[in-house]
Coordinates of C-alpha atoms and ligand atoms in Angstrom, one line a residue:
M755 CA 66.0 36.5 -16.2
P756 CA 63.6 34.1 -17.9
P757 CA 60.2 35.2 -17.5
T758 CA 57.7 34.2 -14.9
P759 CA 54.6 32.8 -16.2
L760 CA 51.6 34.2 -14.2
V761 CA 48.8 33.3 -16.0
G762 CA 48.3 29.6 -16.9
P763 CA 45.0 27.7 -18.0
F764 CA 41.7 28.1 -16.8
D765 CA 38.5 26.6 -17.4
G766 CA 35.2 28.5 -17.0
A767 CA 32.0 28.7 -17.6
S768 CA 32.0 31.1 -20.7
A769 CA 35.7 30.8 -21.5
R770 CA 39.0 28.8 -21.3
L771 CA 42.5 29.3 -21.2
R772 CA 44.5 26.3 -22.8
P773 CA 48.0 26.3 -23.7
A774 CA 48.5 26.2 -27.5
E775 CA 51.4 28.2 -29.8
P776 CA 55.0 28.6 -27.9
G777 CA 54.5 30.7 -24.6
R778 CA 50.8 31.4 -25.4
L779 CA 47.4 30.6 -24.1
A780 CA 44.6 30.3 -26.8
V781 CA 41.3 31.7 -25.5
D782 CA 38.0 29.5 -26.5
D783 CA 34.8 31.0 -26.3
L784 CA 32.5 28.4 -24.7
L785 CA 29.3 30.5 -25.6
L786 CA 29.7 30.7 -28.9
G787 CA 32.1 27.1 -29.1
A788 CA 34.6 29.4 -31.0
V789 CA 38.0 27.9 -30.3
G790 CA 40.9 29.9 -30.1
A791 CA 39.0 33.4 -30.7
G792 CA 41.5 35.1 -28.6
W793 CA 44.8 34.6 -26.9
V794 CA 46.8 35.2 -23.4
E795 CA 50.8 35.5 -22.8
P796 CA 51.3 34.4 -19.8
G797 CA 52.8 37.3 -18.5
T798 CA 56.6 39.0 -17.3
V799 CA 57.1 40.5 -13.6
A800 CA 59.3 43.3 -13.2
G801 CA 59.3 44.6 -9.3
D802 CA 55.9 44.8 -8.3
T803 CA 54.8 45.4 -11.4
A804 CA 53.2 42.2 -14.0
T805 CA 52.7 42.5 -17.7
V806 CA 50.2 40.8 -19.6
R807 CA 49.5 40.5 -23.1
V808 CA 46.1 39.8 -24.4
S809 CA 44.0 39.6 -27.6
T810 CA 40.1 39.1 -27.1
S811 CA 39.0 41.5 -29.9
G812 CA 37.6 38.1 -31.8
I813 CA 35.3 37.3 -28.8
T814 CA 31.8 38.6 -29.1
S815 CA 30.7 37.3 -25.7
P816 CA 30.6 40.2 -23.4
D817 CA 30.7 37.4 -20.3
A818 CA 33.5 35.4 -22.0
V819 CA 35.6 38.9 -22.3
A820 CA 35.1 39.5 -18.4
E821 CA 35.7 35.6 -17.4
V822 CA 39.0 36.4 -19.1
L823 CA 39.9 39.3 -17.3
D824 CA 38.9 37.8 -14.1
A825 CA 40.9 34.5 -15.2
I826 CA 44.0 36.9 -15.8
T827 CA 43.5 39.4 -12.5
S828 CA 42.8 36.7 -10.2
Q829 CA 45.6 35.0 -10.9
V830 CA 47.8 37.8 -11.1
R831 CA 47.0 38.6 -7.3
A832 CA 47.3 34.9 -5.9
A833 CA 51.3 35.5 -7.0
G834 CA 51.2 38.6 -5.1
I835 CA 51.5 41.1 -7.3
A836 CA 50.3 44.5 -6.7
R837 CA 50.1 46.2 -10.4
L838 CA 49.4 44.6 -13.6
L839 CA 49.9 46.4 -17.3
L840 CA 47.7 44.9 -19.2
E841 CA 48.4 45.1 -23.1
T842 CA 45.0 44.9 -24.9
D843 CA 43.5 45.1 -28.6
D844 CA 42.6 48.6 -29.0
E845 CA 39.2 47.6 -30.0
D846 CA 39.0 46.2 -26.5
R847 CA 40.0 48.8 -24.0
D848 CA 36.5 49.7 -23.2
R849 CA 35.2 46.2 -22.4
Y850 CA 38.4 46.2 -19.9
A851 CA 38.6 49.4 -18.6
A852 CA 34.8 48.9 -17.3
R853 CA 35.9 46.0 -15.4
T854 CA 38.8 47.0 -13.9
G855 CA 38.4 48.0 -10.4
G856 CA 39.1 46.1 -7.8
T857 CA 42.3 45.6 -5.2
L858 CA 44.4 44.6 -8.2
D859 CA 46.1 48.2 -9.8
V860 CA 45.4 47.7 -13.2
T861 CA 46.7 49.7 -16.0
L862 CA 45.4 49.1 -19.8
V863 CA 48.1 50.1 -22.1
P864 CA 47.8 50.0 -25.9
A865 CA 49.6 47.3 -28.0
L866 CA 52.6 48.1 -30.0
R867 CA 50.8 48.9 -33.5
V868 CA 52.8 49.8 -36.7
T869 CA 52.2 50.3 -40.7
N870 CA 52.7 47.4 -42.2
S871 CA 53.5 47.4 -45.9
L872 CA 51.9 44.3 -46.6
G873 CA 48.3 45.2 -46.6
R874 CA 49.4 48.9 -45.9
R875 CA 47.5 48.7 -42.5
V876 CA 48.2 49.9 -39.1
Q877 CA 48.0 46.5 -37.3
R878 CA 49.0 45.0 -33.9
V879 CA 52.4 43.6 -33.4
V880 CA 52.1 40.0 -32.5
T881 CA 54.9 37.8 -32.8
R882 CA 55.8 34.7 -33.2
D883 CA 57.1 33.4 -30.4
A884 CA 55.7 35.2 -27.0
G885 CA 58.3 37.8 -25.7
A886 CA 60.5 37.4 -28.7
V887 CA 61.4 39.3 -31.8
G888 CA 63.3 38.6 -35.2
L889 CA 64.2 41.7 -36.9
Y890 CA 66.2 42.0 -39.5
S891 CA 67.0 45.2 -41.6
C892 CA 68.6 45.6 -45.0
G893 CA 72.1 46.8 -44.4
P894 CA 74.3 49.0 -47.1
T895 CA 76.1 48.0 -49.8
V896 CA 79.5 49.2 -48.8
Y897 CA 80.9 50.8 -52.0
S898 CA 80.6 54.3 -50.9
Y899 CA 80.3 56.4 -47.8
Q900 CA 76.9 56.1 -46.1
H901 CA 74.6 59.3 -47.1
L902 CA 72.4 61.3 -44.4
G903 CA 69.5 59.3 -46.5
N904 CA 71.2 56.1 -45.8
M905 CA 71.3 56.6 -42.0
R906 CA 67.5 57.0 -41.6
P907 CA 66.7 53.1 -42.1
Y908 CA 68.7 52.1 -39.3
V909 CA 67.6 55.2 -37.0
F910 CA 64.1 54.1 -37.9
A911 CA 64.9 50.5 -37.0
D912 CA 66.9 51.4 -33.9
S913 CA 63.5 53.2 -32.9
L914 CA 61.5 50.5 -33.8
K915 CA 64.2 47.9 -31.7
R916 CA 63.9 50.4 -28.5
T917 CA 60.5 50.4 -28.4
L918 CA 60.6 46.3 -28.5
Q919 CA 62.7 46.6 -26.0
W920 CA 60.8 49.3 -23.8
R921 CA 58.1 46.5 -23.7
G922 CA 60.2 43.7 -22.6
M923 CA 60.1 41.9 -25.7
H924 CA 63.6 40.2 -26.7
V925 CA 64.9 41.4 -29.7
Q926 CA 67.1 39.3 -31.9
H927 CA 68.3 41.8 -34.7
V928 CA 70.3 41.3 -37.8
I929 CA 71.9 43.7 -40.4
N930 CA 73.6 42.4 -43.2
I931 CA 76.7 44.2 -45.2
T932 CA 76.0 43.8 -48.5
D933 CA 79.8 43.7 -50.1
V934 CA 79.1 41.7 -53.4
G935 CA 75.7 41.4 -55.8
H936 CA 74.4 44.7 -55.6
L937 CA 74.8 45.9 -59.3
L938 CA 74.4 49.7 -60.5
K939 CA 71.2 50.7 -60.9
D940 CA 69.5 47.8 -58.5
A941 CA 70.0 45.8 -62.0
D942 CA 70.0 42.0 -62.7
Q943 CA 73.1 43.0 -65.3
G944 CA 75.8 44.7 -65.3
E945 CA 78.6 46.3 -62.8
D946 CA 78.7 45.0 -59.4
K947 CA 79.0 48.5 -57.4
V948 CA 81.8 47.2 -55.0
E949 CA 83.9 45.9 -57.8
E950 CA 83.3 49.3 -59.6
A951 CA 84.5 51.3 -56.5
S952 CA 87.5 49.2 -56.5
R953 CA 88.4 49.9 -59.9
A954 CA 87.9 53.3 -59.7
E955 CA 89.8 53.8 -56.2
G956 CA 92.7 51.9 -57.3
R957 CA 92.1 50.0 -53.9
S958 CA 91.1 46.1 -53.3
V959 CA 87.7 44.9 -52.8
E960 CA 88.6 44.2 -48.9
E961 CA 90.0 47.3 -48.3
I962 CA 86.8 48.8 -49.9
T963 CA 84.5 46.6 -48.1
R964 CA 86.5 47.5 -44.9
H965 CA 87.0 50.8 -45.4
Y966 CA 83.1 51.6 -45.9
T967 CA 82.0 49.2 -43.4
Q968 CA 83.9 50.8 -40.7
T969 CA 83.3 54.7 -41.4
Y970 CA 79.5 53.2 -41.2
W971 CA 79.6 51.3 -38.0
D972 CA 81.5 55.2 -37.0
D973 CA 78.4 56.7 -38.0
L974 CA 76.1 54.5 -36.5
R975 CA 78.0 55.2 -33.2
S976 CA 77.9 58.6 -33.1
L977 CA 74.0 58.4 -34.1
N978 CA 73.5 55.9 -31.0
V979 CA 72.3 53.2 -33.1
M980 CA 72.5 50.3 -30.8
F981 CA 74.3 47.1 -33.0
P982 CA 72.6 44.6 -34.1
D983 CA 73.0 40.8 -32.7
H984 CA 74.7 40.1 -36.1
W985 CA 76.3 41.6 -39.0
P986 CA 76.3 39.0 -41.9
K987 CA 78.7 39.8 -44.9
A988 CA 77.1 38.5 -48.2
T989 CA 80.2 37.1 -49.2
E990 CA 80.4 34.8 -46.4
Y991 CA 77.1 33.2 -47.2
V992 CA 77.7 32.2 -50.7
P993 CA 77.8 28.9 -50.5
R994 CA 74.5 28.7 -48.8
M995 CA 73.2 31.0 -51.4
V996 CA 74.0 28.2 -53.8
D997 CA 71.9 25.7 -52.0
F998 CA 69.1 27.7 -51.4
A999 CA 69.1 28.4 -55.7
A1000 CA 69.3 24.6 -56.2
V1001 CA 66.3 23.9 -54.2
L1002 CA 64.3 26.8 -56.0
Q1003 CA 65.2 25.2 -59.2
D1004 CA 64.4 21.5 -57.9
R1005 CA 61.2 22.8 -57.2
G1006 CA 60.5 24.2 -60.6
F1007 CA 60.7 28.0 -59.5
A1008 CA 63.6 28.6 -61.2
Y1009 CA 64.9 28.6 -64.9
P1010 CA 68.6 28.8 -66.1
L1011 CA 69.7 30.7 -68.8
P1012 CA 73.0 31.5 -70.3
A1013 CA 73.2 34.9 -68.1
G1014 CA 72.1 32.6 -65.1
L1015 CA 69.5 31.2 -63.0
Y1016 CA 66.0 33.3 -63.3
F1017 CA 63.3 32.9 -60.4
D1018 CA 59.7 32.6 -62.5
T1019 CA 57.6 35.0 -60.8
A1020 CA 54.5 34.0 -62.6
R1021 CA 54.9 30.3 -60.7
Q1022 CA 54.4 32.8 -57.2
P1023 CA 50.2 33.5 -57.2
G1024 CA 50.9 36.5 -54.5
Y1025 CA 53.7 38.1 -56.4
G1026 CA 53.9 41.5 -56.2
E1027 CA 51.3 42.0 -53.3
L1028 CA 54.0 43.9 -51.0
A1029 CA 54.1 46.8 -53.9
G1030 CA 50.5 47.0 -53.8
L1031 CA 50.7 46.1 -57.7
D1032 CA 48.4 43.2 -59.3
F1033 CA 50.9 40.8 -61.2
D1034 CA 49.6 42.2 -64.7
G1035 CA 50.2 45.7 -63.0
M1036 CA 53.6 44.3 -62.2
L1037 CA 54.4 43.3 -65.7
E1038 CA 53.5 46.3 -67.4
G1039 CA 55.1 48.5 -64.8
A1040 CA 58.6 46.5 -64.3
R1041 CA 61.7 47.5 -64.8
V1042 CA 63.0 45.9 -67.9
D1043 CA 66.5 44.2 -67.5
P1044 CA 67.1 43.0 -71.3
V1045 CA 68.1 39.7 -70.4
E1046 CA 67.8 37.3 -73.7
G1047 CA 65.1 34.1 -72.8
K1048 CA 63.5 35.8 -69.8
H1049 CA 60.4 34.0 -69.5
H1050 CA 58.5 37.0 -67.9
K1051 CA 59.4 40.6 -67.2
T1052 CA 59.6 40.2 -63.5
D1053 CA 61.9 37.5 -63.3
F1054 CA 64.8 38.0 -61.9
A1055 CA 68.3 36.5 -61.2
L1056 CA 69.3 34.5 -58.5
W1057 CA 72.4 33.7 -59.7
R1058 CA 74.1 35.9 -62.6
T1059 CA 76.7 33.9 -64.6
F1060 CA 79.8 35.5 -66.0
T1061 CA 79.5 35.1 -70.0
D1062 CA 81.9 37.6 -71.4
G1063 CA 84.8 36.0 -70.3
R1064 CA 86.1 38.7 -68.5
E1065 CA 88.3 38.0 -65.0
R1066 CA 86.1 39.0 -62.2
L1067 CA 87.4 40.2 -58.8
M1068 CA 84.2 38.3 -57.0
Q1069 CA 83.3 35.3 -58.6
W1070 CA 82.0 32.2 -57.3
E1071 CA 81.5 28.3 -58.7
S1072 CA 77.9 27.5 -59.1
P1073 CA 76.1 24.5 -61.0
W1074 CA 75.0 27.2 -63.3
G1075 CA 78.7 28.1 -64.0
L1076 CA 81.2 30.7 -62.4
G1077 CA 79.3 33.9 -61.5
A1078 CA 77.9 35.8 -58.3
P1079 CA 74.8 35.6 -56.5
G1080 CA 71.5 37.9 -57.4
W1081 CA 71.5 40.7 -54.7
H1082 CA 67.9 39.6 -53.7
L1083 CA 68.9 36.0 -52.8
E1084 CA 71.5 37.4 -50.1
C1085 CA 68.9 38.9 -48.1
S1086 CA 66.7 35.4 -47.8
V1087 CA 69.6 33.4 -47.2
M1088 CA 71.3 35.8 -44.6
S1089 CA 67.9 36.5 -42.9
M1090 CA 66.7 32.9 -42.9
S1091 CA 70.0 32.0 -41.7
L1092 CA 70.4 33.9 -38.5
L1093 CA 66.7 34.2 -37.5
G1094 CA 65.3 30.4 -38.8
D1095 CA 62.8 30.3 -41.8
H1096 CA 60.2 32.5 -40.2
F1097 CA 60.8 35.7 -38.3
D1098 CA 58.7 38.8 -37.4
I1099 CA 59.7 42.2 -39.1
H1100 CA 61.6 42.9 -42.0
T1101 CA 63.0 46.7 -42.3
G1102 CA 64.4 48.6 -44.8
G1103 CA 63.9 52.1 -47.0
I1104 CA 60.7 52.5 -48.8
D1105 CA 62.4 51.8 -52.7
H1106 CA 62.9 48.5 -51.7
R1107 CA 59.1 48.0 -50.9
E1108 CA 58.9 47.7 -54.8
L1109 CA 61.3 45.3 -56.0
H1110 CA 63.7 44.1 -53.5
H1111 CA 61.4 43.0 -50.9
V1112 CA 58.9 41.8 -53.2
N1113 CA 61.6 39.6 -55.1
E1114 CA 63.2 38.4 -51.6
I1115 CA 59.2 37.3 -50.6
A1116 CA 58.6 35.6 -53.8
Q1117 CA 61.6 33.5 -53.5
S1118 CA 61.3 32.8 -49.7
E1119 CA 58.1 31.4 -50.1
A1120 CA 58.6 29.4 -52.8
Y1121 CA 61.6 27.8 -50.9
L1122 CA 59.6 27.3 -48.0
S1123 CA 56.2 26.0 -49.7
D1124 CA 54.5 26.0 -46.1
G1125 CA 51.7 28.1 -47.2
R1126 CA 52.3 30.7 -44.6
P1127 CA 53.4 33.9 -44.9
W1128 CA 57.4 34.4 -45.0
V1129 CA 57.6 37.5 -42.8
R1130 CA 54.3 39.0 -41.3
Y1131 CA 55.3 42.6 -40.9
W1132 CA 57.3 44.5 -43.6
M1133 CA 58.1 48.3 -42.5
H1134 CA 59.6 50.9 -44.5
N1135 CA 60.7 54.5 -44.1
E1136 CA 60.0 57.3 -46.5
F1137 CA 62.8 59.2 -48.0
L1138 CA 65.4 61.7 -46.9
N1139 CA 65.3 64.6 -49.8
F1140 CA 67.5 66.7 -50.3
G1141 CA 67.3 69.5 -53.1
G1142 CA 63.5 68.3 -54.2
A1143 CA 64.6 64.4 -55.0
K1144 CA 65.6 61.5 -52.9
M1145 CA 69.1 62.0 -51.4
A1146 CA 71.3 59.3 -53.8
K1147 CA 74.4 59.2 -54.6
S1148 CA 73.5 59.0 -58.4
A1149 CA 71.7 62.1 -58.4
G1150 CA 74.9 63.6 -57.1
G1151 CA 73.5 65.9 -54.3
I1152 CA 74.7 64.1 -51.3
L1153 CA 76.0 65.0 -47.5
R1154 CA 77.6 62.7 -45.1
L1155 CA 77.2 62.8 -41.2
A1156 CA 80.7 64.0 -41.0
D1157 CA 80.0 66.8 -43.6
L1158 CA 77.6 68.0 -40.9
V1159 CA 79.8 67.2 -37.9
A1160 CA 82.4 70.0 -39.8
L1161 CA 79.6 72.5 -39.8
G1162 CA 79.7 72.5 -36.1
V1163 CA 76.1 70.2 -35.9
H1164 CA 76.1 67.7 -33.1
P1165 CA 75.8 64.1 -34.6
L1166 CA 72.8 63.3 -32.1
A1167 CA 71.3 66.7 -33.3
Y1168 CA 70.9 64.6 -36.8
R1169 CA 69.3 62.2 -34.7
M1170 CA 66.9 64.2 -33.5
L1171 CA 66.5 65.7 -36.6
L1172 CA 65.3 62.4 -38.1
L1173 CA 63.3 61.6 -34.9
Q1174 CA 61.3 65.3 -35.3
S1175 CA 59.3 63.3 -38.3
H1176 CA 57.7 60.3 -38.3
Y1177 CA 59.3 57.3 -40.2
G1178 CA 56.8 57.0 -43.1
S1179 CA 56.7 60.9 -44.2
Q1180 CA 59.2 62.5 -46.3
L1181 CA 61.6 64.4 -44.8
A1182 CA 63.3 67.4 -46.7
F1183 CA 66.6 68.2 -45.6
T1184 CA 68.3 71.3 -45.4
E1185 CA 71.6 72.2 -43.6
Q1186 CA 69.4 75.0 -42.0
L1187 CA 67.6 72.4 -40.6
A1188 CA 70.5 70.6 -39.3
L1189 CA 71.7 73.4 -37.7
N1190 CA 68.2 74.3 -36.4
A1191 CA 68.3 70.7 -34.5
H1192 CA 71.5 71.6 -33.1
V1193 CA 70.0 74.9 -31.1
A1194 CA 66.8 72.7 -30.6
L1195 CA 68.9 69.7 -28.6
K1196 CA 71.3 71.9 -26.9
R1197 CA 68.6 73.9 -25.8
L1198 CA 66.8 70.5 -24.8
A1199 CA 69.8 69.0 -22.9
A1200 CA 70.7 72.4 -21.2
R1201 CA 66.8 72.2 -19.6
I1202 CA 66.9 68.5 -19.0
S1203 CA 70.3 68.8 -17.1
E1204 CA 69.0 71.7 -15.2
A1205 CA 66.1 69.7 -14.1
L1206 CA 68.4 67.0 -13.1
G1207 CA 70.3 69.3 -11.1
A1208 CA 73.2 67.4 -9.4
A1209 CA 72.0 63.9 -11.0
A1210 CA 73.0 65.5 -14.5
G1211 CA 75.9 63.3 -16.2
G1212 CA 75.0 60.3 -13.9
D1213 CA 75.7 56.7 -16.1
G1214 CA 72.5 55.3 -15.0
L1215 CA 70.8 57.8 -17.2
R1216 CA 71.9 55.8 -20.1
E1217 CA 70.9 52.6 -18.4
P1218 CA 67.8 51.1 -20.7
V1219 CA 64.3 50.5 -18.8
T1220 CA 61.5 49.0 -19.5
L1221 CA 57.6 50.4 -19.2
A1222 CA 56.8 48.0 -16.4
E1223 CA 60.5 48.6 -14.6
A1224 CA 59.9 52.7 -14.8
L1225 CA 56.4 52.3 -13.8
D1226 CA 57.0 50.2 -11.0
E1227 CA 60.0 52.9 -9.7
A1228 CA 56.7 55.3 -10.0
A1229 CA 55.1 53.7 -7.5
V1230 CA 57.3 53.2 -5.3
L1231 CA 58.1 56.6 -5.6
G1232 CA 54.1 57.4 -5.3
S1233 CA 53.9 59.6 -8.1
S1234 CA 51.0 59.2 -10.7
E1235 CA 52.5 62.6 -12.3
L1236 CA 55.8 60.3 -13.5
A1237 CA 53.4 57.3 -14.0
D1238 CA 51.3 59.5 -16.3
R1239 CA 53.9 60.8 -18.0
L1240 CA 55.8 57.6 -18.7
L1241 CA 52.3 56.3 -20.6
A1242 CA 52.7 59.3 -22.5
L1243 CA 56.1 58.5 -23.8
D1244 CA 54.9 55.1 -23.9
A1245 CA 51.9 56.2 -26.3
A1246 CA 53.7 58.3 -28.5
M1247 CA 55.9 55.4 -29.3
V1248 CA 53.5 52.6 -29.1
D1249 CA 51.3 54.8 -31.8
D1250 CA 53.6 53.9 -34.9
L1251 CA 56.5 55.2 -33.5
H1252 CA 55.3 58.7 -33.2
T1253 CA 58.6 59.8 -32.4
E1254 CA 57.7 63.8 -32.9
R1255 CA 55.2 63.3 -30.6
L1256 CA 57.4 61.9 -28.0
L1257 CA 59.5 64.8 -28.7
A1258 CA 56.6 67.6 -28.7
V1259 CA 55.6 66.5 -24.9
L1260 CA 59.0 66.5 -23.5
S1261 CA 59.9 69.7 -24.8
D1262 CA 57.2 70.8 -22.8
W1263 CA 57.8 69.4 -19.5
S1264 CA 61.5 70.6 -19.9
R1265 CA 60.2 73.8 -19.7
A1266 CA 58.8 73.4 -16.1
P1267 CA 62.1 71.8 -14.5
S1268 CA 60.5 71.9 -11.0
S1269 CA 57.4 69.9 -11.7
L1270 CA 59.3 67.2 -10.7
P1271 CA 61.7 66.2 -8.2
V1272 CA 65.1 65.0 -9.6
A1273 CA 64.4 61.3 -8.5
E1274 CA 61.4 61.6 -10.6
W1275 CA 63.2 63.5 -13.2
E1276 CA 65.9 60.8 -13.6
V1277 CA 63.5 57.8 -14.2
L1278 CA 61.8 60.1 -17.2
V1279 CA 64.9 61.0 -18.6
R1280 CA 66.4 57.3 -18.4
A1281 CA 63.0 56.2 -20.1
V1282 CA 63.3 58.8 -22.8
N1283 CA 66.8 57.9 -23.4
T1284 CA 65.8 54.3 -23.9
L1285 CA 63.4 55.1 -26.6
T1286 CA 64.9 58.3 -28.2
G1287 CA 68.9 57.5 -27.6
L1288 CA 69.7 61.2 -27.3
D1289 CA 72.0 60.8 -24.4
L1290 CA 69.6 63.4 -22.4
G1291 CA 71.3 64.5 -19.4
R1292 CA 74.7 63.3 -20.1
L1293 CA 75.0 65.8 -23.1
R1294 CA 76.9 69.1 -21.8
P1295 CA 76.8 72.3 -23.1
A1296 CA 81.0 71.6 -24.2
D1297 CA 79.6 68.8 -26.3
F1298 CA 77.6 71.2 -28.7
V1299 CA 81.0 73.4 -29.4
P1300 CA 82.0 73.1 -33.0
P1301 CA 85.6 71.6 -33.3
L1302 CA 87.8 74.7 -33.2
P1303 CA 89.7 76.5 -36.0
P1304 CA 93.2 76.5 -35.8
D1305 CA 93.6 79.8 -35.1
I1306 CA 92.1 79.8 -31.9
D1307 CA 94.0 79.6 -28.7
V1308 CA 92.0 77.7 -26.3
A1309 CA 94.7 78.4 -23.1
W1310 CA 94.3 82.4 -24.1
V1311 CA 90.1 82.0 -24.3
E1312 CA 90.1 80.2 -21.2
D1313 CA 92.2 83.0 -19.7
R1314 CA 89.7 85.7 -20.5
L1315 CA 86.9 83.7 -19.3
A1316 CA 88.8 83.4 -16.2
E1317 CA 89.3 87.5 -16.1
R1318 CA 85.7 87.8 -16.9
E1319 CA 84.6 85.7 -14.1
S1320 CA 86.5 87.6 -11.6
A1321 CA 85.0 91.3 -13.2
R1322 CA 81.6 89.2 -12.9
A1323 CA 82.3 88.3 -9.3
V1324 CA 82.9 91.7 -8.3
K1325 CA 80.0 93.1 -10.2
D1326 CA 82.1 95.2 -12.7
W1327 CA 79.1 94.2 -15.0
A1328 CA 80.6 97.2 -17.5
L1329 CA 84.0 95.5 -17.8
A1330 CA 82.8 92.0 -18.4
D1331 CA 80.0 93.2 -21.3
R1332 CA 83.5 94.8 -22.8
M1333 CA 85.5 91.3 -22.4
R1334 CA 82.3 89.7 -24.0
D1335 CA 82.3 92.0 -27.0
E1336 CA 86.0 91.6 -27.7
L1337 CA 85.8 88.1 -27.7
A1338 CA 82.8 88.2 -30.2
T1339 CA 85.5 90.1 -32.4
R1340 CA 87.5 87.0 -32.4
R1341 CA 84.3 84.9 -33.2
I1342 CA 84.4 83.7 -29.7
R1343 CA 80.6 83.7 -28.6
L1344 CA 79.9 83.5 -24.7
E1345 CA 76.6 82.4 -23.0
D1346 CA 76.4 82.7 -19.4
T1347 CA 74.3 80.0 -17.9
P1348 CA 73.5 79.0 -14.1
S1349 CA 76.1 76.0 -14.6
G1350 CA 78.6 78.8 -15.6
T1351 CA 80.2 81.0 -19.1
H1352 CA 80.2 78.8 -21.9
W1353 CA 82.0 79.4 -25.3
Y1354 CA 81.9 78.6 -29.1
V1355 CA 83.4 79.6 -31.8
T1356 CA 81.2 81.0 -34.4
G1357 CA 81.3 80.9 -38.2
E1358 CA 81.7 84.7 -38.7
G1359 CA 83.5 87.5 -36.9
Ligands
AMP1414 P1 71.8 51.0 -50.1 O1 73.1 50.9 -49.6 O2 71.4 51.7 -51.4 O3 71.2 49.5 -50.3 O4 70.7 52.0 -49.5 C1 70.7 51.5 -47.6 C2 69.5 51.6 -47.2 O5 69.2 53.2 -46.9 C3 68.3 51.3 -47.8 O6 67.6 50.6 -47.2 C4 67.7 52.1 -48.8 O7 66.3 52.1 -49.0 C5 68.0 53.5 -48.1 N1 67.9 54.8 -48.8 C6 68.9 54.7 -49.3 N2 68.8 56.8 -50.1 C7 67.6 56.8 -48.9 C8 67.2 58.3 -48.6 N3 67.6 59.5 -49.6 N4 66.2 58.4 -47.7 C9 66.0 57.1 -46.7 N5 66.4 55.8 -46.9 C10 67.2 55.8 -48.2
ZN1415 ZN1 68.3 43.4 -48.1

């Protein structure tokens, strides 16, 4: 449904709202003559609830702020709307709170704030176009299985995307598939990871990339990661990469060497800002690729020319000779091709903050040369560590999602494990942690299903919902308790995606299933699933039963269970207990719950 504009231009004594950038009204402070000191988005409606985003923290006159608020509320009221969610700057909440009484039911909600690596600050997310977000996540290099650490960036980006959608934003998401150009050790010279794998496994490049892309996608599906709108493959964008590099050379930002076309980092005054190092620091600290003729240590390859005469599996013609694109170039070209020259948020693992993203920014801003930052928000997830170091293929100690599943861990328990930490903290992984998360998810799922009663298992529980829609339902149900809980979920997520806080409050509520009527639990669980992707209310005890070893005969176990059920029906507890012990000697553990007896197989007898 296209957004219904609610708030339009307004001319007051101390403030004016006038149409400005796409989809926003600029606020002028007439008392101080401050033009464009704030902005208002025209607002959207869900049921009887409107959402309006406003920023007035740059306006000093209290009268002007008051008038902006009055302009908004009177227009919303005139549209016949009963409730207003007003998303404000945090600094401004008190100024609004003091004046939100009256006939319109106004709820102040904090704006989404995230840690922006650019400037290392927690900042309000203000998108280029009102209500829309362009999001790019650096994708996997498909030369091998993705390990558990590699999954963290996509679960993190998924939490971000879910939160944006929960706040009614339309998200365009792109994750690329790096099927060429990523060299061993992230270097500029040497072997391509995909080619190397093709040789080592004796399979064609296409077989390798298809296989590892498929298993990556399978893992994302198991983790309930929503698929992006686009999955560009680097090999499909090579002609555009050549054009992009040629533009940089024409503008004097790149110079050719026998080894390829190199980007001249000294031409970019802000080079390295993202990494938090000054240019000189970068020069000293930079990884040194021994390339003959490079002007500066930090200069990097836009194009790698193959000079050794060796036949490559992947190579393309270019003005700089037969070769292949540089890894950094790929992401700039794919993101701009699909999201436009400028977009809102770029995500990736923290290792990319220091090199890959620094170089993406340098070449993109040189290419655009429009004096504006290429992308405003850069977000990075910290590492998943294993055995004291970053989980990495090169370090040897890696585990895949499939390894956890073989241990009997539900894939969504791994998602839960990731959500139990803030994305910006390192996470020390152990198998025990995964097993604990499995038990915790199982318990949480059982409690939520109990709270939902007959409503458990319904398809609607996985229908995404927005904050405005959920609050509207709470109002229809007349429940301020539900509204408070929805706002608590929201507060955890919009404050820099504190998923672990969301899980903590949810765990508390789940211990008191009768604290809300079923109809309210349904709304709450839909909201939780929208934000966490944990499928609560849909997971059943049977989903947590590990895959069966071949020596277990299911029919035999089910027969024993039925016999035991008969014994319990006539209250022959002694027999029921004996049967439970007998099954335990065969590694079959029983669990009697209000919804029946469940069984699972344990590792030891
Ligand atoms: P790569 O295929 O090496 O480009 O890695 C894919 C993504 O996983 C990148 O965003 C990396 O930053 C990220 N990554 C790699 N290892 C880890 C780890 N141990 N923990 C978290 N993220 C990681
Ligand atoms: Zn990238």
